[in-house]
Coordinates of C-alpha atoms in Angstrom, one line a residue:
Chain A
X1 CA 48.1 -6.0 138.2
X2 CA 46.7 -5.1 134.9
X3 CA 49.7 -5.3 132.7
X4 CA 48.2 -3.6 129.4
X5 CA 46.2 -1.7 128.0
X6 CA 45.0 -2.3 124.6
X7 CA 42.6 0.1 122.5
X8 CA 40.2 -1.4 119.5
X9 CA 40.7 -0.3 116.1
X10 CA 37.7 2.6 115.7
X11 CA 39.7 4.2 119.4
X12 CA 42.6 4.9 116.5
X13 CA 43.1 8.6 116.6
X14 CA 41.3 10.3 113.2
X15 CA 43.5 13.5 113.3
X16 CA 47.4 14.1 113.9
X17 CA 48.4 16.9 116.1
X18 CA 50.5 19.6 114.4
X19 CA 52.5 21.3 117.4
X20 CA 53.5 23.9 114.9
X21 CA 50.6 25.6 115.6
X22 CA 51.0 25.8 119.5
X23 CA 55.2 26.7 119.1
X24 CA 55.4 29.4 121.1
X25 CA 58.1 31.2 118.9
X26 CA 58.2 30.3 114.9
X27 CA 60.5 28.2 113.7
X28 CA 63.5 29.8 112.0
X29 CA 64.6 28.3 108.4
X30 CA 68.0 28.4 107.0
X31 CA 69.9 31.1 105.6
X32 CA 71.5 30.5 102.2
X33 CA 74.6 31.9 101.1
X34 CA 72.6 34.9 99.7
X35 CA 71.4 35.2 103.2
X36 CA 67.6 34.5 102.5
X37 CA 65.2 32.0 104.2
X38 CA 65.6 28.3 102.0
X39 CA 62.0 27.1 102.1
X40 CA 60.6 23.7 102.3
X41 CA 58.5 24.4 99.2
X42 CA 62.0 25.0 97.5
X43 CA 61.6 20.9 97.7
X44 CA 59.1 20.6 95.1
X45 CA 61.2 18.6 93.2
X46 CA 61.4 15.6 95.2
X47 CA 58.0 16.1 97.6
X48 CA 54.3 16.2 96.3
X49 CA 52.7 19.1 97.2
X50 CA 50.3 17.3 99.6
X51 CA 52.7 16.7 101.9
X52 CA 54.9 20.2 101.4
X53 CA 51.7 21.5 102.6
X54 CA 52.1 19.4 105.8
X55 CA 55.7 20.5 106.0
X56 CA 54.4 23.9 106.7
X57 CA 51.2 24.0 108.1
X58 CA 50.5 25.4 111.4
X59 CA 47.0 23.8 111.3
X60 CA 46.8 22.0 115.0
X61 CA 44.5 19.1 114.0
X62 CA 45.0 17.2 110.1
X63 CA 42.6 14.4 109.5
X64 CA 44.1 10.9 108.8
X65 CA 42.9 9.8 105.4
X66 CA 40.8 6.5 105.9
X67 CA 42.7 4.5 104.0
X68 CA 46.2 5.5 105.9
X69 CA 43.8 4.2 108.8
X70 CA 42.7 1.0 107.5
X71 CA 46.2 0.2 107.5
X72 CA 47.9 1.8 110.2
X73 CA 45.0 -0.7 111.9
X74 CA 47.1 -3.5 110.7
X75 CA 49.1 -3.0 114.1
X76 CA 47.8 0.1 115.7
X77 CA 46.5 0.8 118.3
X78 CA 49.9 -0.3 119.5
X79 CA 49.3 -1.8 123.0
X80 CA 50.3 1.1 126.2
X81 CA 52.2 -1.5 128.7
X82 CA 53.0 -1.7 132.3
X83 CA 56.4 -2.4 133.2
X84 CA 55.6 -4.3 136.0
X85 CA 58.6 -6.6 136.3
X86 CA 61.2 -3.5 135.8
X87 CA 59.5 -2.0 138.3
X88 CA 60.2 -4.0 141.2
X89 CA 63.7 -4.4 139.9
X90 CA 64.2 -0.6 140.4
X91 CA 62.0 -0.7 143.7
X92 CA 61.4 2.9 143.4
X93 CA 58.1 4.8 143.8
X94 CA 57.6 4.3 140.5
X95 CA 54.8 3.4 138.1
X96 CA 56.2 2.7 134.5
X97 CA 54.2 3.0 131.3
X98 CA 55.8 2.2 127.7
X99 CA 54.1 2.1 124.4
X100 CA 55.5 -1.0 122.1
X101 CA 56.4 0.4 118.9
X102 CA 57.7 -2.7 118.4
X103 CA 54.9 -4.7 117.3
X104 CA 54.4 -3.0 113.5
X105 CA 55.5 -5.3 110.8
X106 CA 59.0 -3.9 110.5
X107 CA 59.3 -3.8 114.3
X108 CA 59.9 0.0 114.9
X109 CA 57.6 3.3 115.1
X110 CA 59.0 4.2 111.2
X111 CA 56.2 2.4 109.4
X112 CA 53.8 5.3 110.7
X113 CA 55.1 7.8 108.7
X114 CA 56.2 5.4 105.9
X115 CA 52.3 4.3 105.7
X116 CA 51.3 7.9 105.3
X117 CA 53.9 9.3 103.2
X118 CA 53.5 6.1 100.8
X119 CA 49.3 7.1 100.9
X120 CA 50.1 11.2 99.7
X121 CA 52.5 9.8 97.0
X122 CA 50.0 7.9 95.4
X123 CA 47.3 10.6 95.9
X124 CA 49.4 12.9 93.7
X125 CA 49.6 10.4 91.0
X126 CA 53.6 8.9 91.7
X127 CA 54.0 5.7 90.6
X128 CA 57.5 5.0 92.2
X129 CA 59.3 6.1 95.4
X130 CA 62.8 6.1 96.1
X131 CA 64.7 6.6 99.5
X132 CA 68.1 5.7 100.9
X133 CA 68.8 3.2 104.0
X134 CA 72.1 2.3 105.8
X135 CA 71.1 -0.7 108.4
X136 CA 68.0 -1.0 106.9
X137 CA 65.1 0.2 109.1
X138 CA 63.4 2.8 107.3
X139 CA 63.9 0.9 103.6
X140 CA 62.3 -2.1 105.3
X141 CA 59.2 0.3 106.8
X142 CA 59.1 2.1 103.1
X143 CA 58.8 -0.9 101.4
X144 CA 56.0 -2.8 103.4
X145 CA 54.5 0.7 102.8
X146 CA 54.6 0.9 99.4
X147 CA 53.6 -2.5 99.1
X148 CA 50.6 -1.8 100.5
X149 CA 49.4 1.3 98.3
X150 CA 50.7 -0.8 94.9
X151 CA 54.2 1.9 94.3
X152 CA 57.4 0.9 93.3
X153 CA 59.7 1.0 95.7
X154 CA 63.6 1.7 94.6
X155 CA 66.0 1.3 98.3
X156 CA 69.5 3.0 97.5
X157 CA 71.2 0.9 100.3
X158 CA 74.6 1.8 101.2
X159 CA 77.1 -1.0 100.1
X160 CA 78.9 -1.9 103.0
X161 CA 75.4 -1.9 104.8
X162 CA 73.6 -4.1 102.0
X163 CA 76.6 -6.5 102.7
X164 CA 76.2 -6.4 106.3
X165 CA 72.7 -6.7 106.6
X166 CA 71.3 -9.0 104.1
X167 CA 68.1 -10.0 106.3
X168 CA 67.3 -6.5 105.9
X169 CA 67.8 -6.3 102.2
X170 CA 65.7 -9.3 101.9
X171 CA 63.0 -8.3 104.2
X172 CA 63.0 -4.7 101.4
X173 CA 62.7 -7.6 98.5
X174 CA 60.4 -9.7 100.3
X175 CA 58.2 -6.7 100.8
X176 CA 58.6 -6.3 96.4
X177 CA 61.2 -3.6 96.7
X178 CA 63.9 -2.8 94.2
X179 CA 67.1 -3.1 96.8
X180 CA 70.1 -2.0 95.3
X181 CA 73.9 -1.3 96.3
X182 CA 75.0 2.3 96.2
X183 CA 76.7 3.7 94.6
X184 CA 75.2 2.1 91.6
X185 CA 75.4 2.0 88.1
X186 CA 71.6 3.4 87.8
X187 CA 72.5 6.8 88.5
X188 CA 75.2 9.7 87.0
X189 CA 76.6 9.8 90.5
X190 CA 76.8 6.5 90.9
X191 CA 78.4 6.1 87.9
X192 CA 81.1 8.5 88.2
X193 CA 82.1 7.5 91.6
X194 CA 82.4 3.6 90.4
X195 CA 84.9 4.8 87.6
X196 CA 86.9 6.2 90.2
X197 CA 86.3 4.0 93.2
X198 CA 85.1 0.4 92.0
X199 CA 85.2 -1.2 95.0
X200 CA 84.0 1.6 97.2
X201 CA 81.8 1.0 100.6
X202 CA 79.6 3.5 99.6
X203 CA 78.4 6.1 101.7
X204 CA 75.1 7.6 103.3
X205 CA 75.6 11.0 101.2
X206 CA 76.1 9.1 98.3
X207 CA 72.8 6.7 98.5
X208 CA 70.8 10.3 99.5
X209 CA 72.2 11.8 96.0
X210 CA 71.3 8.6 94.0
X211 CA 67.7 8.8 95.2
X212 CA 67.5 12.5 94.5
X213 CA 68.7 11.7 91.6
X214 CA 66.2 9.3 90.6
X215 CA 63.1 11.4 92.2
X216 CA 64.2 14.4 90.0
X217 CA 64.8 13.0 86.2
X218 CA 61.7 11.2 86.5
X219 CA 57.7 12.6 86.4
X220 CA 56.3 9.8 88.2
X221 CA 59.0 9.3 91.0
X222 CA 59.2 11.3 94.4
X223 CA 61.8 10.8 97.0
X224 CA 60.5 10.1 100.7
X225 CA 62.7 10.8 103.8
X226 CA 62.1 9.2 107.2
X227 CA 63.0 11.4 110.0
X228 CA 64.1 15.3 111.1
X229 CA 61.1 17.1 108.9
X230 CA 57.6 18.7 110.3
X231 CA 55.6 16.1 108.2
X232 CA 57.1 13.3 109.6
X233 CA 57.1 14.2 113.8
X234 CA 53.2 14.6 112.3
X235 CA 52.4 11.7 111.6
X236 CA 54.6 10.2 114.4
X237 CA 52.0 11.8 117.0
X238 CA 49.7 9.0 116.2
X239 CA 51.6 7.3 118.8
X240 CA 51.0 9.9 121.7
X241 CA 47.4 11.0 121.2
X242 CA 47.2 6.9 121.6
X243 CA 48.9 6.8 124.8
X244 CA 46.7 9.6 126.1
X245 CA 43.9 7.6 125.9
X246 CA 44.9 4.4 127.2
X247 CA 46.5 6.4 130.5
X248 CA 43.2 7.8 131.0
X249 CA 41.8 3.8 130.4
X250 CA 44.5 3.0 133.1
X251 CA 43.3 6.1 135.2
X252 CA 46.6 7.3 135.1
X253 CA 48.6 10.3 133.8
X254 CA 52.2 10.8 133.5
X255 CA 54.6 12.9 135.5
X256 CA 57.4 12.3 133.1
X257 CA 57.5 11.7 129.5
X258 CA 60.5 10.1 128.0
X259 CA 61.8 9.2 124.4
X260 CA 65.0 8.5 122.7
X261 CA 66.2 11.4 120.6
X262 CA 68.4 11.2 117.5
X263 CA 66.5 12.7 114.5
X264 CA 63.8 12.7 117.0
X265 CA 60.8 11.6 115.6
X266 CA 59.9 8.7 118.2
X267 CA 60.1 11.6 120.8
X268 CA 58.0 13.5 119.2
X269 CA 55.5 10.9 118.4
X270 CA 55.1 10.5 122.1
X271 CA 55.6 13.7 123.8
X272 CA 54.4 16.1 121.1
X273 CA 50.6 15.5 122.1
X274 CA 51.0 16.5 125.5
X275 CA 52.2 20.0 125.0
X276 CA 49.1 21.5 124.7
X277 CA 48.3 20.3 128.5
X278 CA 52.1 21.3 129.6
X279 CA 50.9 24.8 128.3
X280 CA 48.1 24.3 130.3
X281 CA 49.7 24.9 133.0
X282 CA 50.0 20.6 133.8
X283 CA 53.1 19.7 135.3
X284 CA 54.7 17.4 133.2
X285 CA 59.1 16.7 132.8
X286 CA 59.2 16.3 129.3
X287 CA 63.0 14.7 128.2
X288 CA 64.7 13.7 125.6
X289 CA 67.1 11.3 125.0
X290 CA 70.4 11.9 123.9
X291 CA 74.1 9.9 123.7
X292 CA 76.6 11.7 125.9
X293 CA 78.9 11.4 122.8
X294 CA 77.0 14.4 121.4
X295 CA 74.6 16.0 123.6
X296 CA 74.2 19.1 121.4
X297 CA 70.2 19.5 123.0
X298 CA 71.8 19.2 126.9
X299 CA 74.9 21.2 127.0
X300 CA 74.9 23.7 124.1
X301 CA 73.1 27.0 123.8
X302 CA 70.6 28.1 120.7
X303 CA 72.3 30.3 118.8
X304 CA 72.8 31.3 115.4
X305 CA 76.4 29.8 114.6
X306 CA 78.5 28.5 111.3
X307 CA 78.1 24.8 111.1
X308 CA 81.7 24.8 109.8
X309 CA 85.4 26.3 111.1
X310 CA 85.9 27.8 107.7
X311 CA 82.6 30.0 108.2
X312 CA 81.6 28.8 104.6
X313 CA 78.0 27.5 105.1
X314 CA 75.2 29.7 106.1
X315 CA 74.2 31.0 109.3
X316 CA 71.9 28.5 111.3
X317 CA 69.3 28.7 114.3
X318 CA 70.9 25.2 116.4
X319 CA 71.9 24.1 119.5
X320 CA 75.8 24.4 119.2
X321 CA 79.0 24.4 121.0
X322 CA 80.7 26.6 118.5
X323 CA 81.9 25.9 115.1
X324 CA 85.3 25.1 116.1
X325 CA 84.9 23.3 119.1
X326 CA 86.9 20.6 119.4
X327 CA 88.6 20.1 123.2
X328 CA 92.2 18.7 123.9
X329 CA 92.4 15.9 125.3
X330 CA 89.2 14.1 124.3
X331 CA 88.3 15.5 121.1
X332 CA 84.4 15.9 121.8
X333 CA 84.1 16.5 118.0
X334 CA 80.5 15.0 118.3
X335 CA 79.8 18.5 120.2
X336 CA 79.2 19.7 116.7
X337 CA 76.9 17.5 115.5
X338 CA 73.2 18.5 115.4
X339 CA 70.7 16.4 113.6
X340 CA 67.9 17.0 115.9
X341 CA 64.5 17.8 114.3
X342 CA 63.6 21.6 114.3
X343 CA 60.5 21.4 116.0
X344 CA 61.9 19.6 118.9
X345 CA 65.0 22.1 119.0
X346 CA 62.4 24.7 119.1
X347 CA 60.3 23.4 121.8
X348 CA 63.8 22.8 124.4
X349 CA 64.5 26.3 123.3
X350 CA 61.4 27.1 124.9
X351 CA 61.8 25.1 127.7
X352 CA 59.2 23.1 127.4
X353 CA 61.5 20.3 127.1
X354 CA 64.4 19.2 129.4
X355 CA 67.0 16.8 127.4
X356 CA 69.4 14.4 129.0
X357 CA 72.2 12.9 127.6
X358 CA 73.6 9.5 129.2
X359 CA 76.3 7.5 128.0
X360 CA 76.3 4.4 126.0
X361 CA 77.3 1.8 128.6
X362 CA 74.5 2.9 131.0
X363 CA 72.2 2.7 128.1
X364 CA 72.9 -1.1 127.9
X365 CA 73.5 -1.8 131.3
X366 CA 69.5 -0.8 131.2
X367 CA 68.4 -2.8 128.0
X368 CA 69.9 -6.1 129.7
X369 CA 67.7 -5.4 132.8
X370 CA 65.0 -4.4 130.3
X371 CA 65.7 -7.7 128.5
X372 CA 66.0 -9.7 132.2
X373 CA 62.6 -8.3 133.2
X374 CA 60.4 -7.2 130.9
X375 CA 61.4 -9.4 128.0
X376 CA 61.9 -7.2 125.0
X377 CA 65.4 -7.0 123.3
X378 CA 65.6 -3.0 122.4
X379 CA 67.0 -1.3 119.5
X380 CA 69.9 0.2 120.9
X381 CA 68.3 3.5 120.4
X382 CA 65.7 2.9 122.1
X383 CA 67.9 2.0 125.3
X384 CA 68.6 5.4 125.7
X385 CA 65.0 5.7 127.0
X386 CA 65.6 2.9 129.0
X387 CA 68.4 4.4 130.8
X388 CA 66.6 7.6 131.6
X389 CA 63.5 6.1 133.1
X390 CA 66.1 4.5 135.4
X391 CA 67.8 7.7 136.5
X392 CA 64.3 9.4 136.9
X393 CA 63.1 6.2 138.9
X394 CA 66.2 6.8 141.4
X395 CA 65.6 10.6 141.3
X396 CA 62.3 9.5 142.6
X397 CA 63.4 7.7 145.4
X398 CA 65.8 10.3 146.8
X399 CA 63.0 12.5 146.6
X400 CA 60.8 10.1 148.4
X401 CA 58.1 11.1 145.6
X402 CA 55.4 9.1 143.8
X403 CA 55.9 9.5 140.3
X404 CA 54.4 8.0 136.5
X405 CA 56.4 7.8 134.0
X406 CA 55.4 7.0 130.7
X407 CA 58.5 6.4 128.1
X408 CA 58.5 5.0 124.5
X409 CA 59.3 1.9 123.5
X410 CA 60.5 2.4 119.7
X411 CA 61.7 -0.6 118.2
X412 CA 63.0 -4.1 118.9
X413 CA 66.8 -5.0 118.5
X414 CA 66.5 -8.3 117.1
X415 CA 68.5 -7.6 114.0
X416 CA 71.2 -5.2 116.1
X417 CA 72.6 -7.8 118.6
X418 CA 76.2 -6.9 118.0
X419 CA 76.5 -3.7 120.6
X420 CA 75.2 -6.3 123.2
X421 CA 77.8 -8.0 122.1
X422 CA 80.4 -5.6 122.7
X423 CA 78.8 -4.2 125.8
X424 CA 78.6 -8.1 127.5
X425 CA 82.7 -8.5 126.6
X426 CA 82.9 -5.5 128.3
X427 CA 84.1 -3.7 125.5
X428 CA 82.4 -0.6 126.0
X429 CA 83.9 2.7 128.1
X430 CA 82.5 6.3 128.4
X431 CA 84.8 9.3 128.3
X432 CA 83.0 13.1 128.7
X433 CA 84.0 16.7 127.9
X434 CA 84.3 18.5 130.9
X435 CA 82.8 21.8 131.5
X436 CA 85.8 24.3 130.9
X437 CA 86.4 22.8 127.5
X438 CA 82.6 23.0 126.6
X439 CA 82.7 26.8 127.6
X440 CA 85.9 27.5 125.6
X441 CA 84.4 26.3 122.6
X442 CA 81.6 28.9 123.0
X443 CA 83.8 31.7 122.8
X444 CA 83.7 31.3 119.1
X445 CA 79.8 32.8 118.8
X446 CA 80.5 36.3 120.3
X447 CA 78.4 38.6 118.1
X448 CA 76.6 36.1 116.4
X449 CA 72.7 37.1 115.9
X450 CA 70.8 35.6 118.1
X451 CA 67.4 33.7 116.9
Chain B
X1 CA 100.6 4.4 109.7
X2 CA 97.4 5.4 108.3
X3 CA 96.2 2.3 108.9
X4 CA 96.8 1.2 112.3
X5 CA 93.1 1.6 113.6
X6 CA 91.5 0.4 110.9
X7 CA 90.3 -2.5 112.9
X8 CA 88.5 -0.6 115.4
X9 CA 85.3 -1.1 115.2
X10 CA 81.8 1.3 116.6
X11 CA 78.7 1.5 116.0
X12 CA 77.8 4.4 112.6
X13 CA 74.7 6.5 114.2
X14 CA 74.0 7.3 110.3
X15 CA 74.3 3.7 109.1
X16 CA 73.1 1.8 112.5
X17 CA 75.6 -0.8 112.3
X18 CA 79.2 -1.2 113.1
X19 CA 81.6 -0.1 110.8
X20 CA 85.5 -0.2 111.1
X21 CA 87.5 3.0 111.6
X22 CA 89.4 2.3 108.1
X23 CA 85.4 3.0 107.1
X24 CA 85.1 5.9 108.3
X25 CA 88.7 7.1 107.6
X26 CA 87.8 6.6 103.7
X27 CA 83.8 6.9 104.0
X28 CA 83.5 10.5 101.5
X29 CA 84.9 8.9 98.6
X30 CA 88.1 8.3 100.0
X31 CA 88.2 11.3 103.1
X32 CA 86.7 10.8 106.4
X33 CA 83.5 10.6 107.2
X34 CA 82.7 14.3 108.8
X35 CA 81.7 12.8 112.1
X36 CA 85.0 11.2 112.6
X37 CA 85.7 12.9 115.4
X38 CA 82.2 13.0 116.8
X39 CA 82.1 8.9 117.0
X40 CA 85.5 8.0 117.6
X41 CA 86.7 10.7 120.4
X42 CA 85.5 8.1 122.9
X43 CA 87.8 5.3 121.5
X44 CA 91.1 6.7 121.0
X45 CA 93.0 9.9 120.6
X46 CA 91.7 10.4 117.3
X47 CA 92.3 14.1 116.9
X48 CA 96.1 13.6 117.3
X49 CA 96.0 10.4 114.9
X50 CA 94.3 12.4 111.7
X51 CA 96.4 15.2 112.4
X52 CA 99.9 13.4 112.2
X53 CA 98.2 11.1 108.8
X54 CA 96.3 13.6 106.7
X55 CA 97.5 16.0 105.3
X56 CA 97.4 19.7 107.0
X57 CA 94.3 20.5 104.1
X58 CA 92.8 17.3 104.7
X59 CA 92.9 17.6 108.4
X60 CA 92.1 21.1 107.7
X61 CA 89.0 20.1 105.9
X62 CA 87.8 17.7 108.2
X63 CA 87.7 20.1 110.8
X64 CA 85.6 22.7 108.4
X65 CA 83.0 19.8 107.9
X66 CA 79.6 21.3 107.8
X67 CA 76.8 20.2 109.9
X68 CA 73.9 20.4 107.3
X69 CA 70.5 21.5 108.3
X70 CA 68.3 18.3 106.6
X71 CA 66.7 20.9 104.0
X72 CA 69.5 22.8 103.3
X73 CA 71.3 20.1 102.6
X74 CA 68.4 18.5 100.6
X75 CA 67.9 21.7 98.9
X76 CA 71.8 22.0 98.2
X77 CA 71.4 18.1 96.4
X78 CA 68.6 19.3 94.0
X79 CA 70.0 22.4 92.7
X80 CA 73.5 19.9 92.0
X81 CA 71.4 17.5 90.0
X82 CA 69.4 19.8 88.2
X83 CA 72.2 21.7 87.6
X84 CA 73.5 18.4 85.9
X85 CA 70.3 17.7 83.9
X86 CA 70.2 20.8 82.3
X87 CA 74.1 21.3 81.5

């Protein structure tokens, strides 16, 4: 059985797909406090305009600069593999298709957006880019891509992760990155919070406002951002309009389409090129991947809401659960929580998506399997993925159906051993909100607008 | 005590490694992290636990965390610093 399929480098896609164009209702921006629309090109400070044109286009095809080509060919086409081994482990009436994200240089999908966003930087004349990074991934796939185009790279890496994770500091310095602990004593905020908190962990928010910082009070420095935006679920599609091809090598097409959401870029990258056949009229299940801890996409309507109990922050289109949702006994807290790219809200809202949300354990259980079978230790992200294809695999079976499935693959867990850790001591456990305390937190949204 | 589950230890969705609870307790320069309850409710009763240690602001606060659209909140962080730059 043929166990890949592999694509030479002139089959690399020349144009992204922008599913903006084929949404079948707008997306909504935030409302400020004053109640009007906050605009992406309000980000001028910190984005070139080449890509804040990307952030709002609603053009369906962009052309990939040749020279974001030349080195996305480094690793890409990423090989479109046949899980043959997983397969007969499930022994379901399965076929299982994965594309290995894995193999770029910083061993996840990140680099492809990282490459392009490093390329429009140095179009618009910046010199330097600065970002922020917790375990590491996106710094690492910044800093290869800055490398590669000759900018500075300055990584604002949260202090209790740069003490954590030295490989991954050293990979960003290895790749000629400036890595740095923040808070630091390079920026006004950093500054401040060090007189007050010297030996502080640091925190995401913290590294975010450093970089900002940095981007603003200098001509020749932007700030670049890795996942949630329009421009970066564009240039993830490279990934999808890939796999189309090589299931059509394979003489194959997939039934079901799966991909691990958090900020939801991977996803995107995979599924977004197959909406256009979905709308169509093809039958394809199209899911994301969420952790049961906060399945805002699966169990929460779209709605207009407060993201806050206090009503202080602004009205905005998301999947909630109600801004003061928080159910006795278990505390689902996580309920609130949406981070989920727009476009990808937007697309579930139309139901052209259906999410799933599974629960951590299960998610590893599958990645040891994964790991037992096909090889591959997964980013723990990317086990979520994992775990679905097995539930739609026995779905399959009970519905004594033939199905493809085609799933991404995002990222090797090599440096992010210590959940498999937890989850092989046994260490791991999965509590759920039930349904009544889900639909008492809803209450709260009577008389909101609805988007 | 404030303290007592500062060993725990799960895995930051915003960091992507583990991190103790006494982390995440402290994490916004010395309040919890907003997602506090979003990534411990799993582990322990942490609802009850923040509500008998922080104070009834605090807790108060915590609860009235916002959930930041990404260019909002982006938005929200240049208006600050340029705010700064010019005063």
């Amino acid at each position: 059985m043929r166990r890949k399929v592999v694509l030479s480098d002139h089959e690399l896609p020349r144009q992204w797909y922008n599913v903006a164009a084929d949404l079948p209702s707008p997306l909504l921006p935030p409302l400020g406090p004053d109640g009007k629309p906050v605009t992406p090109d309000m980000l001028a400070p910190v984005f070139p305009m080449n890509i804040i044109e990307q952030e709002v286009s609603t053009q369906r095809w962009i052309n990939i600069p040749e020279p974001v080509l030349d080195k996305l060919a480094l690793w890409r086409p990423s090989p479109l593999y046949r899980a043959v081994e997983f397969e007969k482990l499930l022994n379901a009436p399965v076929k299982i298709y994965y594309k290995n994200e894995g193999v770029s240089p910083a061993g996840s999908h990140k680099p492809n957006t990282a490459i392009a966003q490093a390329y429009y930087n140095k179009e618009f004349g910046i010199k330097k880019l600065t970002t922020e990074t917790g375990a590491g991934q996106w710094g690492s796939a910044l800093a290869m891509s800055c490398a590669m185009f000759g900018l500075e790279c300055k990584v604002y890496m949260v202090r209790i992760s740069f003490d954590q994770k030295p490989f991954r500091k050293l990979l960003m310095q290895t790749w000629g990155a400036q890595c740095v602990p923040s808070p630091s004593p390079d920026t006004r905020v950093g500054r401040e919070i060090l007189a007050k908190h010297p030996d502080t962990p640091g925190s995401l928010g913290i590294a975010i406002s450093e970089a900002i910082e940095e981007a603003v009070q200098r001509r020749d420095t932007r700030y670049s951002l890795g996942s949630v935006l329009n421009h970066v679920m564009l240039h993830q599609t490279v990934i999808g309009l890939e796999a189309k091809k090589q299931m059509e090598k394979a003489g194959d097409y997939p039934d079901v389409i799966i991909g691990c959401a958090g900020g939801g870029s991977n996803f995107a990258g995979l599924a977004f090129p197959f909406i256009p056949d979905k709308l169509a009229g093809r039958d394809i299940d199209i899911i994301p991947v969420e952790p049961a801890a906060c399945p805002t996409l699966t169990r929460a309507p779209f709605a207009y809401d407060h993201g806050d109990l206090a009503k202080m922050t602004p009205l905005l289109p998301m999947y909630s659960l109600g801004h003061d949702f928080i159910p006795a006994p278990i505390h689902a807290g996580g309920l609130r929580y949406h981070g989920m790219a727009p476009l990808v809200s937007n697309l579930v809202h139309a139901g052209l998506m259906r999410p799933m949300a599974l629960p951590q354990s299960k998610c590893y259980d599958a990645a040891v399997k994964w790991a037992r079978s096909e090889g591959f230790i997964s980013a723990p992200e990317t086990s979520h993925a994992i775990a679905a294809v097995m539930v739609e695999a026995e779905k399959a079976k009970q519905e004594g159906k033939q199905k493809t499935i085609l799933f991404n693959w995002s990222g090797h867990g090599l440096m992010d051993l210590s959940g498999y850790d937890k989850y092989l001591q046994g260490q791991l456990k999965d509590v759920l909100p039930t349904d009544a305390e889900i639909a008492e937190g809803l209450k709260c949204m009577e008389g909101h607008p609805k988007p | 005590m404030i303290d007592d589950n500062d060993q725990r230890t799960t895995r930051c969705r915003r960091l992507g490694h583990e991190v103790q609870f006494g982390y995440c307790r402290r994490e916004s320069e010395g309040k919890p992290c907003r997602l506090i309850l979003d990534c411990w409710w799993q582990s322990f009763d942490v609802q009850t636990f923040l509500r008998e240690n922080l104070t009834p602001d605090a807790y108060q606060a915590l609860q009235s965390a916002p959930t930041p659209d990404k260019i909002l909140s982006l938005y929200e962080i240049i208006r600050r610093v340029c705010g700064e730059k010019s005063g």
